[in-house]
Amino acid sequence: MKILDQFISKVRATIPIDLQIQGAHCYHKVRLWLFKGATSPVFQELRLPDVDEVSLEKIDFSSPFLFRQN
């Protein structure tokens, strides 16, 4: 067992759950303050090809979302 796992199991056994939750909230606030908030991923729009341009060999038919869901 790793040292960190042993430490976590000791903390779980000795510190009450409400203090663990308060500690997690404080950790989260400090982390957001240090790194200036959560960064969201940047999405880029890509133009979808026309249906006539895509050959049947390039279409992946293994996706379950191509078929009607019951």
mmCIF file of N, CA and C in Angstrom:
data_model
loop_
_atom_site.group_PDB
_atom_site.id
_atom_site.type_symbol
_atom_site.label_atom_id
_atom_site.label_comp_id
_atom_site.label_asym_id
_atom_site.label_seq_id
_atom_site.Cartn_x
_atom_site.Cartn_y
_atom_site.Cartn_z
ATOM 1 N N MET A 1 0.843 -1.173 0.000
ATOM 2 C CA MET A 1 0.000 0.000 0.000
ATOM 3 C C MET A 1 0.894 1.244 0.000
ATOM 4 N N LYS A 2 0.538 2.217 -0.786
ATOM 5 C CA LYS A 2 1.336 3.430 -0.879
ATOM 6 C C LYS A 2 1.162 4.289 0.372
ATOM 7 N N ILE A 3 2.099 5.175 0.569
ATOM 8 C CA ILE A 3 2.065 6.049 1.746
ATOM 9 C C ILE A 3 0.846 6.956 1.702
ATOM 10 N N LEU A 4 0.518 7.471 0.525
ATOM 11 C CA LEU A 4 -0.644 8.349 0.401
ATOM 12 C C LEU A 4 -1.935 7.607 0.734
ATOM 13 N N ASP A 5 -2.048 6.350 0.298
ATOM 14 C CA ASP A 5 -3.237 5.556 0.619
ATOM 15 C C ASP A 5 -3.354 5.314 2.122
ATOM 16 N N GLN A 6 -2.238 5.062 2.772
ATOM 17 C CA GLN A 6 -2.254 4.875 4.220
ATOM 18 C C GLN A 6 -2.671 6.160 4.924
ATOM 19 N N PHE A 7 -2.163 7.288 4.439
ATOM 20 C CA PHE A 7 -2.524 8.579 5.026
ATOM 21 C C PHE A 7 -4.014 8.855 4.854
ATOM 22 N N ILE A 8 -4.550 8.582 3.668
ATOM 23 C CA ILE A 8 -5.973 8.820 3.405
ATOM 24 C C ILE A 8 -6.840 7.939 4.294
ATOM 25 N N SER A 9 -6.470 6.689 4.464
ATOM 26 C CA SER A 9 -7.271 5.806 5.319
ATOM 27 C C SER A 9 -7.216 6.254 6.783
ATOM 28 N N LYS A 10 -6.061 6.768 7.252
ATOM 29 C CA LYS A 10 -5.964 7.299 8.616
ATOM 30 C C LYS A 10 -6.848 8.523 8.785
ATOM 31 N N VAL A 11 -6.840 9.411 7.783
ATOM 32 C CA VAL A 11 -7.652 10.627 7.851
ATOM 33 C C VAL A 11 -9.127 10.269 7.880
ATOM 34 N N ARG A 12 -9.533 9.332 7.058
ATOM 35 C CA ARG A 12 -10.941 8.915 7.031
ATOM 36 C C ARG A 12 -11.383 8.343 8.374
ATOM 37 N N ALA A 13 -10.481 7.672 9.045
ATOM 38 C CA ALA A 13 -10.841 7.035 10.311
ATOM 39 C C ALA A 13 -10.867 8.024 11.473
ATOM 40 N N THR A 14 -10.069 9.089 11.408
ATOM 41 C CA THR A 14 -9.945 9.970 12.572
ATOM 42 C C THR A 14 -10.693 11.291 12.441
ATOM 43 N N ILE A 15 -10.765 11.864 11.247
ATOM 44 C CA ILE A 15 -11.396 13.180 11.073
ATOM 45 C C ILE A 15 -12.861 12.984 10.696
ATOM 46 N N PRO A 16 -13.785 13.680 11.372
ATOM 47 C CA PRO A 16 -15.211 13.551 11.048
ATOM 48 C C PRO A 16 -15.507 13.995 9.612
ATOM 49 N N ILE A 17 -16.577 13.450 9.051
ATOM 50 C CA ILE A 17 -16.895 13.683 7.645
ATOM 51 C C ILE A 17 -17.215 15.151 7.371
ATOM 52 N N ASP A 18 -17.843 15.848 8.330
ATOM 53 C CA ASP A 18 -18.174 17.251 8.077
ATOM 54 C C ASP A 18 -16.914 18.106 7.954
ATOM 55 N N LEU A 19 -15.876 17.788 8.725
ATOM 56 C CA LEU A 19 -14.612 18.510 8.584
ATOM 57 C C LEU A 19 -13.907 18.147 7.279
ATOM 58 N N GLN A 20 -14.051 16.903 6.834
ATOM 59 C CA GLN A 20 -13.479 16.512 5.548
ATOM 60 C C GLN A 20 -14.136 17.288 4.414
ATOM 61 N N ILE A 21 -15.463 17.461 4.507
ATOM 62 C CA ILE A 21 -16.190 18.200 3.474
ATOM 63 C C ILE A 21 -15.782 19.665 3.488
ATOM 64 N N GLN A 22 -15.657 20.262 4.687
ATOM 65 C CA GLN A 22 -15.206 21.651 4.777
ATOM 66 C C GLN A 22 -13.802 21.806 4.196
ATOM 67 N N GLY A 23 -12.951 20.850 4.459
ATOM 68 C CA GLY A 23 -11.600 20.886 3.901
ATOM 69 C C GLY A 23 -11.608 20.785 2.389
ATOM 70 N N ALA A 24 -12.499 19.952 1.857
ATOM 71 C CA ALA A 24 -12.595 19.827 0.404
ATOM 72 C C ALA A 24 -13.091 21.128 -0.216
ATOM 73 N N HIS A 25 -14.047 21.794 0.440
ATOM 74 C CA HIS A 25 -14.541 23.083 -0.056
ATOM 75 C C HIS A 25 -13.428 24.134 -0.032
ATOM 76 N N CYS A 26 -12.668 24.177 1.058
ATOM 77 C CA CYS A 26 -11.562 25.136 1.152
ATOM 78 C C CYS A 26 -10.510 24.858 0.079
ATOM 79 N N TYR A 27 -10.186 23.597 -0.126
ATOM 80 C CA TYR A 27 -9.221 23.224 -1.158
ATOM 81 C C TYR A 27 -9.706 23.678 -2.526
ATOM 82 N N HIS A 28 -10.999 23.477 -2.797
ATOM 83 C CA HIS A 28 -11.565 23.864 -4.084
ATOM 84 C C HIS A 28 -11.513 25.381 -4.276
ATOM 85 N N LYS A 29 -11.862 26.145 -3.229
ATOM 86 C CA LYS A 29 -11.831 27.607 -3.322
ATOM 87 C C LYS A 29 -10.414 28.120 -3.550
ATOM 88 N N VAL A 30 -9.453 27.558 -2.827
ATOM 89 C CA VAL A 30 -8.062 27.989 -2.983
ATOM 90 C C VAL A 30 -7.547 27.639 -4.371
ATOM 91 N N ARG A 31 -7.896 26.473 -4.858
ATOM 92 C CA ARG A 31 -7.448 26.064 -6.191
ATOM 93 C C ARG A 31 -8.020 26.985 -7.262
ATOM 94 N N LEU A 32 -9.314 27.344 -7.133
ATOM 95 C CA LEU A 32 -9.914 28.265 -8.092
ATOM 96 C C LEU A 32 -9.282 29.651 -7.986
ATOM 97 N N TRP A 33 -8.966 30.088 -6.771
ATOM 98 C CA TRP A 33 -8.363 31.400 -6.582
ATOM 99 C C TRP A 33 -6.947 31.436 -7.160
ATOM 100 N N LEU A 34 -6.180 30.369 -6.943
ATOM 101 C CA LEU A 34 -4.807 30.338 -7.434
ATOM 102 C C LEU A 34 -4.740 30.285 -8.952
ATOM 103 N N PHE A 35 -5.611 29.519 -9.545
ATOM 104 C CA PHE A 35 -5.563 29.335 -10.993
ATOM 105 C C PHE A 35 -6.583 30.196 -11.719
ATOM 106 N N LYS A 36 -7.129 31.202 -11.033
ATOM 107 C CA LYS A 36 -8.029 32.207 -11.611
ATOM 108 C C LYS A 36 -9.262 31.599 -12.254
ATOM 109 N N GLY A 37 -9.889 30.699 -11.571
ATOM 110 C CA GLY A 37 -11.150 30.129 -12.027
ATOM 111 C C GLY A 37 -10.947 28.950 -12.957
ATOM 112 N N ALA A 38 -12.020 28.264 -13.167
ATOM 113 C CA ALA A 38 -11.982 27.087 -14.034
ATOM 114 C C ALA A 38 -11.973 27.534 -15.487
ATOM 115 N N THR A 39 -11.146 26.912 -16.260
ATOM 116 C CA THR A 39 -11.104 27.223 -17.684
ATOM 117 C C THR A 39 -11.970 26.217 -18.419
ATOM 118 N N SER A 40 -12.777 26.713 -19.297
ATOM 119 C CA SER A 40 -13.617 25.825 -20.083
ATOM 120 C C SER A 40 -12.930 25.550 -21.414
ATOM 121 N N PRO A 41 -13.169 24.395 -21.991
ATOM 122 C CA PRO A 41 -12.511 24.061 -23.252
ATOM 123 C C PRO A 41 -12.988 24.962 -24.385
ATOM 124 N N VAL A 42 -12.103 25.201 -25.327
ATOM 125 C CA VAL A 42 -12.421 26.033 -26.483
ATOM 126 C C VAL A 42 -12.837 25.107 -27.620
ATOM 127 N N PHE A 43 -14.048 25.336 -28.115
ATOM 128 C CA PHE A 43 -14.565 24.518 -29.204
ATOM 129 C C PHE A 43 -14.451 25.289 -30.508
ATOM 130 N N GLN A 44 -14.057 24.593 -31.557
ATOM 131 C CA GLN A 44 -13.958 25.210 -32.873
ATOM 132 C C GLN A 44 -15.017 24.595 -33.769
ATOM 133 N N GLU A 45 -15.703 25.461 -34.496
ATOM 134 C CA GLU A 45 -16.722 24.967 -35.416
ATOM 135 C C GLU A 45 -16.062 24.488 -36.700
ATOM 136 N N LEU A 46 -16.468 23.330 -37.142
ATOM 137 C CA LEU A 46 -15.997 22.791 -38.410
ATOM 138 C C LEU A 46 -17.199 22.573 -39.316
ATOM 139 N N ARG A 47 -17.018 22.891 -40.568
ATOM 140 C CA ARG A 47 -18.101 22.710 -41.522
ATOM 141 C C ARG A 47 -18.259 21.223 -41.824
ATOM 142 N N LEU A 48 -19.489 20.748 -41.730
ATOM 143 C CA LEU A 48 -19.764 19.355 -42.066
ATOM 144 C C LEU A 48 -19.817 19.216 -43.582
ATOM 145 N N PRO A 49 -19.285 18.130 -44.107
ATOM 146 C CA PRO A 49 -19.330 17.956 -45.561
ATOM 147 C C PRO A 49 -20.748 17.643 -46.023
ATOM 148 N N ASP A 50 -21.016 17.980 -47.259
ATOM 149 C CA ASP A 50 -22.319 17.659 -47.835
ATOM 150 C C ASP A 50 -22.470 16.149 -47.943
ATOM 151 N N VAL A 51 -23.696 15.711 -47.957
ATOM 152 C CA VAL A 51 -23.980 14.276 -48.017
ATOM 153 C C VAL A 51 -23.471 13.687 -49.325
ATOM 154 N N ASP A 52 -23.569 14.443 -50.381
ATOM 155 C CA ASP A 52 -23.144 13.932 -51.687
ATOM 156 C C ASP A 52 -21.629 13.793 -51.784
ATOM 157 N N GLU A 53 -20.892 14.526 -50.968
ATOM 158 C CA GLU A 53 -19.431 14.491 -51.038
ATOM 159 C C GLU A 53 -18.827 13.313 -50.276
ATOM 160 N N VAL A 54 -19.556 12.745 -49.331
ATOM 161 C CA VAL A 54 -19.011 11.676 -48.496
ATOM 162 C C VAL A 54 -19.302 10.329 -49.145
ATOM 163 N N SER A 55 -18.261 9.539 -49.306
ATOM 164 C CA SER A 55 -18.475 8.209 -49.876
ATOM 165 C C SER A 55 -18.928 7.248 -48.780
ATOM 166 N N LEU A 56 -19.563 6.163 -49.175
ATOM 167 C CA LEU A 56 -20.080 5.202 -48.200
ATOM 168 C C LEU A 56 -18.967 4.509 -47.415
ATOM 169 N N GLU A 57 -17.777 4.434 -47.978
ATOM 170 C CA GLU A 57 -16.667 3.791 -47.282
ATOM 171 C C GLU A 57 -16.202 4.612 -46.079
ATOM 172 N N LYS A 58 -16.430 5.918 -46.100
ATOM 173 C CA LYS A 58 -15.972 6.781 -45.013
ATOM 174 C C LYS A 58 -16.960 6.848 -43.851
ATOM 175 N N ILE A 59 -18.169 6.344 -44.019
ATOM 176 C CA ILE A 59 -19.181 6.408 -42.970
ATOM 177 C C ILE A 59 -18.980 5.240 -42.013
ATOM 178 N N ASP A 60 -18.961 5.540 -40.724
ATOM 179 C CA ASP A 60 -18.796 4.517 -39.692
ATOM 180 C C ASP A 60 -20.181 4.032 -39.265
ATOM 181 N N PHE A 61 -20.545 2.831 -39.670
ATOM 182 C CA PHE A 61 -21.864 2.287 -39.358
ATOM 183 C C PHE A 61 -21.903 1.581 -38.005
ATOM 184 N N SER A 62 -20.808 1.585 -37.268
ATOM 185 C CA SER A 62 -20.800 0.915 -35.969
ATOM 186 C C SER A 62 -21.436 1.766 -34.878
ATOM 187 N N SER A 63 -21.728 3.020 -35.162
ATOM 188 C CA SER A 63 -22.329 3.897 -34.156
ATOM 189 C C SER A 63 -23.787 3.511 -33.928
ATOM 190 N N PRO A 64 -24.191 3.314 -32.667
ATOM 191 C CA PRO A 64 -25.593 2.964 -32.402
ATOM 192 C C PRO A 64 -26.539 4.136 -32.622
ATOM 193 N N PHE A 65 -26.017 5.350 -32.753
ATOM 194 C CA PHE A 65 -26.865 6.518 -32.923
ATOM 195 C C PHE A 65 -27.299 6.717 -34.367
ATOM 196 N N LEU A 66 -26.788 5.897 -35.270
ATOM 197 C CA LEU A 66 -27.229 5.983 -36.655
ATOM 198 C C LEU A 66 -28.576 5.305 -36.849
ATOM 199 N N PHE A 67 -28.956 4.465 -35.931
ATOM 200 C CA PHE A 67 -30.188 3.706 -36.053
ATOM 201 C C PHE A 67 -31.227 4.255 -35.088
ATOM 202 N N ARG A 68 -32.482 4.000 -35.369
ATOM 203 C CA ARG A 68 -33.564 4.488 -34.520
ATOM 204 C C ARG A 68 -33.522 3.785 -33.167
ATOM 205 N N GLN A 69 -33.646 4.579 -32.116
ATOM 206 C CA GLN A 69 -33.653 4.031 -30.763
ATOM 207 C C GLN A 69 -35.090 3.694 -30.375
ATOM 208 N N ASN A 70 -35.300 2.527 -29.815
ATOM 209 C CA ASN A 70 -36.652 2.128 -29.410
ATOM 210 C C ASN A 70 -36.945 2.555 -28.005
#
